Every structure is written in structure tokens, then in C-alpha cells.
């Protein structure tokens, strides 16, 4: 097993390749080129395409590269599909809650109302002929953080496949994973089922689902093959104000921190879609997320709090192949 890693987008991108006999030069080059994707999308550089778009006057069209233009168009489409629960214009709301600077604060209702006026994808105008965009609302700012990392994972996976790699796993931090092919040879797979797991091991890669507030504790293990797994949650970035916990994922429809879950995970073929939809469904909350996903046949793992400290309730929707069977009775395994 070969492991290659590269630091980008505030996390470690790691590639595991089963057959170390492959020429890994292409994988190394693909990992390093994620820096170029970050340089286009980051809001932390004044020279990025997104920063130039954010800084431009509302009557000025900002030219974009093909990849950035297509990603922004897709983000707008996902916003419409989720009724605004996913929204790349929610940056002003994240700012007013202090999470952009990682110093959470409780804003006033007036501050929230003012920030909401600067959000909504209806304020983004796209010109396909000139491949440019402009933001028409005052103080409007884009932030592609909830889809950009998945976009980079997809690009990396495409590069690995184009160079003939057939069995690999990519993970970008703890929130975005993409698996292709098999972790084990066929003859070995039957030996890798966790004790107490009724189903035989499937082809694919074993991936763990972490406890949202205790990262070293695993809630379950799944087999993942030829698709992405994304997790959204507020287990690490939050603050307390007058006895109430406020997480960093903001509902762009209300301007308030999102609802009743600690984390939500789902599977999709593309990592960008998985990342964006995990955020949107986390914002929707448990019941609405389950209904939305069931209609579209998207499998979910919803983690909800309980009254007991550090214990959670794992709610399973759709079909999953377990490598390590989950405990759904409010205790971590």
C-alpha cells in the first residue's frame, strides 16, 4: 500500500494506492496541482478568481476560468435543488457570526437581517458567452468552501483514473472521502469482516464514521466503492452563549446556526455533490433531510444528540454495506 499526502485547502489530501508497483509520479503531480485549484477558489487570497469577483463592483463582469465558471453554475443549480439550504453566498452570515475568523459571537437580529440581504444565488449573474459573472447585491460575497474541496477530490480522482490507477482511496480531512476499486484482493476479503457483522465483506474500501465530538471514537464502518462519502457537522467549530451551543454551519434561509443534528453523512458518485448536499441536508435537519434524501434515493447516516454527554443516536436511512456494524442505541462503539 502506497500513501501520498499533500497539504492544501487547510487540510491534508491523502491518496492510498493498493498496488505500490504503479508509477506514482502522476499521482504526486496531481496532488501538487490541487494548489492551482485552491489558488482559484480561496477567499483568503486577494488574487483568486473568487476574491476578484467578490471585490468587483456590481456592474463589473469578472472573467472566470472554465472550471471555476462551471463549478459556480453547478453550485447555483444545487442551491435551487435544495431550496436554498445550500448557498455559496452565505459568507456574510458566516462573517457576522464570527466563524470566518474562528471567533464565534452572537450577533444581533439586526445584524443578521442586514447580512441576509446580501445573500441568495438570485444575486449571482452568469454570462456564458463571455464566461464571466457579477454579484448584484450590496456586500455580497461568495465562499465555495462547502463544494470546493469535493471539486478538488473529483479532479484528483479523474487524474488518477486517467493515468491507469484502478484501486485507490482519497480523503481530504475527515469530511470528504472518495474510494475507487478494491482495498483487498478477492481472496482476502472474507477475512476482513468485523466480528458481529452479519454481511460478508464486499469489494471496496473500509471507511470509518467518526463520532462528531470525539474524533478518535468510531460509530460504524462501511464499505465504499466507486463513490464519495461526505460528512457535514458542527462538532468542532462552535461556541456557547448563555448556556446554548451555536455551531458554525449557518442556515442561509434563516441566518441561524443549523438545527438538530451533530453530523450527517451521505454517499454520491461525485465528491462535489456529496459535500454540497451533506451541508444542505445538515442544514435542513433530521426529518426534512430524511424525506428529501428518500425521494432521491440518497443514503444517509444522521447523528443526533442525546441527553447523555458524549453519546449520540445514529439514524440510518437507505442501503449501507457494513464493515463494522453501527450501534444505533445512543452509544458509540
PDB file of N, CA and C in Angstrom, residues 226-297:
ATOM      1  N   UNK A 226     -16.256   3.111  -5.581  1.00  0.00           N
ATOM      2  CA  UNK A 226     -16.556   3.889  -6.776  1.00  0.00           C
ATOM      3  C   UNK A 226     -17.527   5.038  -6.498  1.00  0.00           C
ATOM      4  N   UNK A 227     -17.390   5.662  -5.332  1.00  0.00           N
ATOM      5  CA  UNK A 227     -18.238   6.799  -4.984  1.00  0.00           C
ATOM      6  C   UNK A 227     -17.615   7.566  -3.820  1.00  0.00           C
ATOM      7  N   UNK A 228     -18.263   8.662  -3.479  1.00  0.00           N
ATOM      8  CA  UNK A 228     -17.755   9.541  -2.429  1.00  0.00           C
ATOM      9  C   UNK A 228     -18.633   9.456  -1.194  1.00  0.00           C
ATOM     10  N   UNK A 229     -18.014   9.700  -0.059  1.00  0.00           N
ATOM     11  CA  UNK A 229     -18.714   9.831   1.221  1.00  0.00           C
ATOM     12  C   UNK A 229     -18.360  11.198   1.789  1.00  0.00           C
ATOM     13  N   UNK A 230     -19.368  11.986   2.143  1.00  0.00           N
ATOM     14  CA  UNK A 230     -19.133  13.307   2.720  1.00  0.00           C
ATOM     15  C   UNK A 230     -19.860  13.427   4.044  1.00  0.00           C
ATOM     16  N   UNK A 231     -19.265  14.168   4.961  1.00  0.00           N
ATOM     17  CA  UNK A 231     -19.853  14.402   6.277  1.00  0.00           C
ATOM     18  C   UNK A 231     -19.871  15.895   6.555  1.00  0.00           C
ATOM     19  N   UNK A 232     -21.017  16.384   7.018  1.00  0.00           N
ATOM     20  CA  UNK A 232     -21.138  17.772   7.450  1.00  0.00           C
ATOM     21  C   UNK A 232     -21.581  17.785   8.898  1.00  0.00           C
ATOM     22  N   UNK A 233     -21.059  18.733   9.665  1.00  0.00           N
ATOM     23  CA  UNK A 233     -21.446  18.819  11.059  1.00  0.00           C
ATOM     24  C   UNK A 233     -20.791  19.998  11.742  1.00  0.00           C
ATOM     25  N   UNK A 234     -21.163  20.189  12.990  1.00  0.00           N
ATOM     26  CA  UNK A 234     -20.639  21.317  13.756  1.00  0.00           C
ATOM     27  C   UNK A 234     -19.972  20.836  15.036  1.00  0.00           C
ATOM     28  N   UNK A 235     -19.425  19.630  14.988  1.00  0.00           N
ATOM     29  CA  UNK A 235     -18.846  19.055  16.196  1.00  0.00           C
ATOM     30  C   UNK A 235     -17.580  19.731  16.670  1.00  0.00           C
ATOM     31  N   UNK A 236     -16.869  20.427  15.768  1.00  0.00           N
ATOM     32  CA  UNK A 236     -15.573  21.005  16.136  1.00  0.00           C
ATOM     33  C   UNK A 236     -15.593  22.527  16.208  1.00  0.00           C
ATOM     34  N   UNK A 237     -16.382  23.178  15.366  1.00  0.00           N
ATOM     35  CA  UNK A 237     -16.418  24.640  15.376  1.00  0.00           C
ATOM     36  C   UNK A 237     -17.754  25.104  15.956  1.00  0.00           C
ATOM     37  N   UNK A 238     -17.705  25.638  17.157  1.00  0.00           N
ATOM     38  CA  UNK A 238     -18.913  26.110  17.828  1.00  0.00           C
ATOM     39  C   UNK A 238     -18.513  26.999  19.000  1.00  0.00           C
ATOM     40  N   UNK A 239     -19.492  27.664  19.586  1.00  0.00           N
ATOM     41  CA  UNK A 239     -19.250  28.414  20.817  1.00  0.00           C
ATOM     42  C   UNK A 239     -20.526  28.355  21.652  1.00  0.00           C
ATOM     43  N   UNK A 240     -20.393  28.677  22.925  1.00  0.00           N
ATOM     44  CA  UNK A 240     -21.534  28.703  23.830  1.00  0.00           C
ATOM     45  C   UNK A 240     -21.858  30.146  24.211  1.00  0.00           C
ATOM     46  N   UNK A 241     -23.133  30.453  24.235  1.00  0.00           N
ATOM     47  CA  UNK A 241     -23.591  31.785  24.644  1.00  0.00           C
ATOM     48  C   UNK A 241     -24.826  31.604  25.513  1.00  0.00           C
ATOM     49  N   UNK A 242     -24.689  32.034  26.774  1.00  0.00           N
ATOM     50  CA  UNK A 242     -25.785  31.928  27.739  1.00  0.00           C
ATOM     51  C   UNK A 242     -26.345  30.505  27.796  1.00  0.00           C
ATOM     52  N   UNK A 243     -25.425  29.559  27.844  1.00  0.00           N
ATOM     53  CA  UNK A 243     -25.804  28.163  28.028  1.00  0.00           C
ATOM     54  C   UNK A 243     -26.253  27.434  26.781  1.00  0.00           C
ATOM     55  N   UNK A 244     -26.240  28.092  25.629  1.00  0.00           N
ATOM     56  CA  UNK A 244     -26.684  27.448  24.391  1.00  0.00           C
ATOM     57  C   UNK A 244     -25.498  27.266  23.448  1.00  0.00           C
ATOM     58  N   UNK A 245     -25.493  26.149  22.755  1.00  0.00           N
ATOM     59  CA  UNK A 245     -24.416  25.822  21.826  1.00  0.00           C
ATOM     60  C   UNK A 245     -24.783  26.299  20.422  1.00  0.00           C
ATOM     61  N   UNK A 246     -23.846  27.028  19.763  1.00  0.00           N
ATOM     62  CA  UNK A 246     -24.050  27.527  18.408  1.00  0.00           C
ATOM     63  C   UNK A 246     -22.963  26.957  17.505  1.00  0.00           C
ATOM     64  N   UNK A 247     -23.364  26.172  16.490  1.00  0.00           N
ATOM     65  CA  UNK A 247     -22.417  25.588  15.563  1.00  0.00           C
ATOM     66  C   UNK A 247     -22.119  26.497  14.391  1.00  0.00           C
ATOM     67  N   UNK A 248     -21.078  26.155  13.635  1.00  0.00           N
ATOM     68  CA  UNK A 248     -20.591  27.051  12.581  1.00  0.00           C
ATOM     69  C   UNK A 248     -21.342  26.907  11.259  1.00  0.00           C
ATOM     70  N   UNK A 249     -22.178  25.877  11.107  1.00  0.00           N
ATOM     71  CA  UNK A 249     -22.930  25.723   9.860  1.00  0.00           C
ATOM     72  C   UNK A 249     -24.202  26.564   9.968  1.00  0.00           C
ATOM     73  N   UNK A 250     -24.288  27.599   9.143  1.00  0.00           N
ATOM     74  CA  UNK A 250     -25.397  28.554   9.228  1.00  0.00           C
ATOM     75  C   UNK A 250     -26.455  28.218   8.183  1.00  0.00           C
ATOM     76  N   UNK A 251     -27.708  28.245   8.592  1.00  0.00           N
ATOM     77  CA  UNK A 251     -28.821  28.066   7.664  1.00  0.00           C
ATOM     78  C   UNK A 251     -29.010  29.372   6.902  1.00  0.00           C
ATOM     79  N   UNK A 252     -28.702  29.393   5.605  1.00  0.00           N
ATOM     80  CA  UNK A 252     -28.787  30.660   4.866  1.00  0.00           C
ATOM     81  C   UNK A 252     -30.209  31.170   4.715  1.00  0.00           C
ATOM     82  N   UNK A 253     -31.187  30.319   4.972  1.00  0.00           N
ATOM     83  CA  UNK A 253     -32.584  30.740   4.841  1.00  0.00           C
ATOM     84  C   UNK A 253     -33.059  31.542   6.045  1.00  0.00           C
ATOM     85  N   UNK A 254     -32.470  31.288   7.208  1.00  0.00           N
ATOM     86  CA  UNK A 254     -32.896  31.960   8.439  1.00  0.00           C
ATOM     87  C   UNK A 254     -31.808  32.832   9.059  1.00  0.00           C
ATOM     88  N   UNK A 255     -30.554  32.565   8.680  1.00  0.00           N
ATOM     89  CA  UNK A 255     -29.442  33.275   9.296  1.00  0.00           C
ATOM     90  C   UNK A 255     -29.039  32.722  10.644  1.00  0.00           C
ATOM     91  N   UNK A 256     -29.630  31.599  11.051  1.00  0.00           N
ATOM     92  CA  UNK A 256     -29.333  30.989  12.344  1.00  0.00           C
ATOM     93  C   UNK A 256     -28.498  29.716  12.148  1.00  0.00           C
ATOM     94  N   UNK A 257     -27.698  29.348  13.165  1.00  0.00           N
ATOM     95  CA  UNK A 257     -26.968  28.080  13.080  1.00  0.00           C
ATOM     96  C   UNK A 257     -27.931  26.920  12.856  1.00  0.00           C
ATOM     97  N   UNK A 258     -27.492  25.955  12.040  1.00  0.00           N
ATOM     98  CA  UNK A 258     -28.351  24.831  11.670  1.00  0.00           C
ATOM     99  C   UNK A 258     -28.623  23.951  12.873  1.00  0.00           C
ATOM    100  N   UNK A 259     -29.693  23.271  12.744  1.00  0.00           N
ATOM    101  CA  UNK A 259     -30.657  22.624  13.594  1.00  0.00           C
ATOM    102  C   UNK A 259     -30.275  21.525  14.538  1.00  0.00           C
ATOM    103  N   UNK A 260     -30.847  20.360  14.329  1.00  0.00           N
ATOM    104  CA  UNK A 260     -30.994  19.362  15.382  1.00  0.00           C
ATOM    105  C   UNK A 260     -30.036  18.180  15.271  1.00  0.00           C
ATOM    106  N   UNK A 261     -29.072  18.230  14.371  1.00  0.00           N
ATOM    107  CA  UNK A 261     -28.122  17.134  14.194  1.00  0.00           C
ATOM    108  C   UNK A 261     -26.723  17.558  14.628  1.00  0.00           C
ATOM    109  N   UNK A 262     -25.905  16.569  14.983  1.00  0.00           N
ATOM    110  CA  UNK A 262     -24.482  16.811  15.220  1.00  0.00           C
ATOM    111  C   UNK A 262     -23.677  16.589  13.953  1.00  0.00           C
ATOM    112  N   UNK A 263     -24.097  15.632  13.129  1.00  0.00           N
ATOM    113  CA  UNK A 263     -23.436  15.420  11.845  1.00  0.00           C
ATOM    114  C   UNK A 263     -24.369  14.659  10.925  1.00  0.00           C
ATOM    115  N   UNK A 264     -24.069  14.719   9.641  1.00  0.00           N
ATOM    116  CA  UNK A 264     -24.818  13.988   8.628  1.00  0.00           C
ATOM    117  C   UNK A 264     -23.850  13.543   7.553  1.00  0.00           C
ATOM    118  N   UNK A 265     -23.928  12.275   7.163  1.00  0.00           N
ATOM    119  CA  UNK A 265     -23.071  11.720   6.120  1.00  0.00           C
ATOM    120  C   UNK A 265     -23.932  11.131   5.012  1.00  0.00           C
ATOM    121  N   UNK A 266     -23.434  11.212   3.778  1.00  0.00           N
ATOM    122  CA  UNK A 266     -24.152  10.623   2.651  1.00  0.00           C
ATOM    123  C   UNK A 266     -23.165  10.194   1.573  1.00  0.00           C
ATOM    124  N   UNK A 267     -23.665   9.358   0.659  1.00  0.00           N
ATOM    125  CA  UNK A 267     -22.871   8.866  -0.457  1.00  0.00           C
ATOM    126  C   UNK A 267     -23.418   9.419  -1.768  1.00  0.00           C
ATOM    127  N   UNK A 268     -22.490   9.812  -2.659  1.00  0.00           N
ATOM    128  CA  UNK A 268     -22.832  10.210  -4.018  1.00  0.00           C
ATOM    129  C   UNK A 268     -21.671   9.825  -4.929  1.00  0.00           C
ATOM    130  N   UNK A 269     -21.961   9.775  -6.234  1.00  0.00           N
ATOM    131  CA  UNK A 269     -20.915   9.380  -7.191  1.00  0.00           C
ATOM    132  C   UNK A 269     -19.794  10.418  -7.256  1.00  0.00           C
ATOM    133  N   UNK A 270     -20.131  11.699  -7.135  1.00  0.00           N
ATOM    134  CA  UNK A 270     -19.124  12.754  -7.215  1.00  0.00           C
ATOM    135  C   UNK A 270     -18.971  13.418  -5.862  1.00  0.00           C
ATOM    136  N   UNK A 271     -17.720  13.714  -5.504  1.00  0.00           N
ATOM    137  CA  UNK A 271     -17.430  14.281  -4.187  1.00  0.00           C
ATOM    138  C   UNK A 271     -17.977  15.695  -4.035  1.00  0.00           C
ATOM    139  N   UNK A 272     -17.973  16.482  -5.103  1.00  0.00           N
ATOM    140  CA  UNK A 272     -18.519  17.842  -5.008  1.00  0.00           C
ATOM    141  C   UNK A 272     -19.994  17.806  -4.652  1.00  0.00           C
ATOM    142  N   UNK A 273     -20.742  16.905  -5.287  1.00  0.00           N
ATOM    143  CA  UNK A 273     -22.154  16.764  -4.962  1.00  0.00           C
ATOM    144  C   UNK A 273     -22.339  16.272  -3.530  1.00  0.00           C
ATOM    145  N   UNK A 274     -21.522  15.294  -3.127  1.00  0.00           N
ATOM    146  CA  UNK A 274     -21.636  14.763  -1.768  1.00  0.00           C
ATOM    147  C   UNK A 274     -21.378  15.853  -0.738  1.00  0.00           C
ATOM    148  N   UNK A 275     -20.329  16.643  -0.924  1.00  0.00           N
ATOM    149  CA  UNK A 275     -20.005  17.708   0.028  1.00  0.00           C
ATOM    150  C   UNK A 275     -21.123  18.740   0.122  1.00  0.00           C
ATOM    151  N   UNK A 276     -21.594  19.203  -1.031  1.00  0.00           N
ATOM    152  CA  UNK A 276     -22.615  20.243  -1.040  1.00  0.00           C
ATOM    153  C   UNK A 276     -23.927  19.737  -0.439  1.00  0.00           C
ATOM    154  N   UNK A 277     -24.323  18.530  -0.806  1.00  0.00           N
ATOM    155  CA  UNK A 277     -25.596  18.005  -0.315  1.00  0.00           C
ATOM    156  C   UNK A 277     -25.525  17.630   1.158  1.00  0.00           C
ATOM    157  N   UNK A 278     -24.355  17.181   1.623  1.00  0.00           N
ATOM    158  CA  UNK A 278     -24.216  16.913   3.054  1.00  0.00           C
ATOM    159  C   UNK A 278     -24.436  18.192   3.853  1.00  0.00           C
ATOM    160  N   UNK A 279     -23.895  19.296   3.375  1.00  0.00           N
ATOM    161  CA  UNK A 279     -24.121  20.586   4.031  1.00  0.00           C
ATOM    162  C   UNK A 279     -25.592  20.975   3.990  1.00  0.00           C
ATOM    163  N   UNK A 280     -26.205  20.837   2.811  1.00  0.00           N
ATOM    164  CA  UNK A 280     -27.606  21.235   2.664  1.00  0.00           C
ATOM    165  C   UNK A 280     -28.523  20.408   3.555  1.00  0.00           C
ATOM    166  N   UNK A 281     -28.318  19.099   3.602  1.00  0.00           N
ATOM    167  CA  UNK A 281     -29.202  18.247   4.384  1.00  0.00           C
ATOM    168  C   UNK A 281     -28.954  18.409   5.880  1.00  0.00           C
ATOM    169  N   UNK A 282     -27.721  18.693   6.266  1.00  0.00           N
ATOM    170  CA  UNK A 282     -27.456  19.021   7.667  1.00  0.00           C
ATOM    171  C   UNK A 282     -28.224  20.274   8.059  1.00  0.00           C
ATOM    172  N   UNK A 283     -28.250  21.258   7.167  1.00  0.00           N
ATOM    173  CA  UNK A 283     -28.991  22.495   7.414  1.00  0.00           C
ATOM    174  C   UNK A 283     -30.490  22.209   7.529  1.00  0.00           C
ATOM    175  N   UNK A 284     -31.002  21.326   6.666  1.00  0.00           N
ATOM    176  CA  UNK A 284     -32.438  21.018   6.692  1.00  0.00           C
ATOM    177  C   UNK A 284     -32.875  20.434   8.030  1.00  0.00           C
ATOM    178  N   UNK A 285     -32.006  19.656   8.662  1.00  0.00           N
ATOM    179  CA  UNK A 285     -32.383  18.996   9.905  1.00  0.00           C
ATOM    180  C   UNK A 285     -32.880  17.583   9.651  1.00  0.00           C
ATOM    181  N   UNK A 286     -32.972  16.797  10.731  1.00  0.00           N
ATOM    182  CA  UNK A 286     -33.176  15.363  10.620  1.00  0.00           C
ATOM    183  C   UNK A 286     -34.350  14.931   9.766  1.00  0.00           C
ATOM    184  N   UNK A 287     -35.567  15.344  10.101  1.00  0.00           N
ATOM    185  CA  UNK A 287     -36.760  14.853   9.415  1.00  0.00           C
ATOM    186  C   UNK A 287     -36.818  15.331   7.967  1.00  0.00           C
ATOM    187  N   UNK A 288     -36.552  16.610   7.736  1.00  0.00           N
ATOM    188  CA  UNK A 288     -36.608  17.141   6.374  1.00  0.00           C
ATOM    189  C   UNK A 288     -35.507  16.543   5.513  1.00  0.00           C
ATOM    190  N   UNK A 289     -34.323  16.346   6.083  1.00  0.00           N
ATOM    191  CA  UNK A 289     -33.231  15.730   5.339  1.00  0.00           C
ATOM    192  C   UNK A 289     -33.583  14.307   4.930  1.00  0.00           C
ATOM    193  N   UNK A 290     -34.165  13.541   5.847  1.00  0.00           N
ATOM    194  CA  UNK A 290     -34.533  12.157   5.551  1.00  0.00           C
ATOM    195  C   UNK A 290     -35.567  12.095   4.434  1.00  0.00           C
ATOM    196  N   UNK A 291     -36.549  12.981   4.480  1.00  0.00           N
ATOM    197  CA  UNK A 291     -37.590  12.985   3.448  1.00  0.00           C
ATOM    198  C   UNK A 291     -37.020  13.378   2.089  1.00  0.00           C
ATOM    199  N   UNK A 292     -36.183  14.419   2.065  1.00  0.00           N
ATOM    200  CA  UNK A 292     -35.579  14.894   0.810  1.00  0.00           C
ATOM    201  C   UNK A 292     -34.704  13.804   0.200  1.00  0.00           C
ATOM    202  N   UNK A 293     -33.902  13.142   1.025  1.00  0.00           N
ATOM    203  CA  UNK A 293     -32.993  12.114   0.535  1.00  0.00           C
ATOM    204  C   UNK A 293     -33.742  10.858   0.094  1.00  0.00           C
ATOM    205  N   UNK A 294     -34.800  10.487   0.809  1.00  0.00           N
ATOM    206  CA  UNK A 294     -35.562   9.291   0.438  1.00  0.00           C
ATOM    207  C   UNK A 294     -36.178   9.455  -0.944  1.00  0.00           C
ATOM    208  N   UNK A 295     -36.694  10.638  -1.225  1.00  0.00           N
ATOM    209  CA  UNK A 295     -37.303  10.892  -2.531  1.00  0.00           C
ATOM    210  C   UNK A 295     -36.293  10.730  -3.656  1.00  0.00           C
ATOM    211  N   UNK A 296     -35.015  10.995  -3.376  1.00  0.00           N
ATOM    212  CA  UNK A 296     -33.966  10.942  -4.399  1.00  0.00           C
ATOM    213  C   UNK A 296     -33.064   9.718  -4.241  1.00  0.00           C
ATOM    214  N   UNK A 297     -33.431   8.820  -3.339  1.00  0.00           N
ATOM    215  CA  UNK A 297     -32.703   7.566  -3.112  1.00  0.00           C
ATOM    216  C   UNK A 297     -31.238   7.819  -2.751  1.00  0.00           C
TER     217      UNK A 297
END
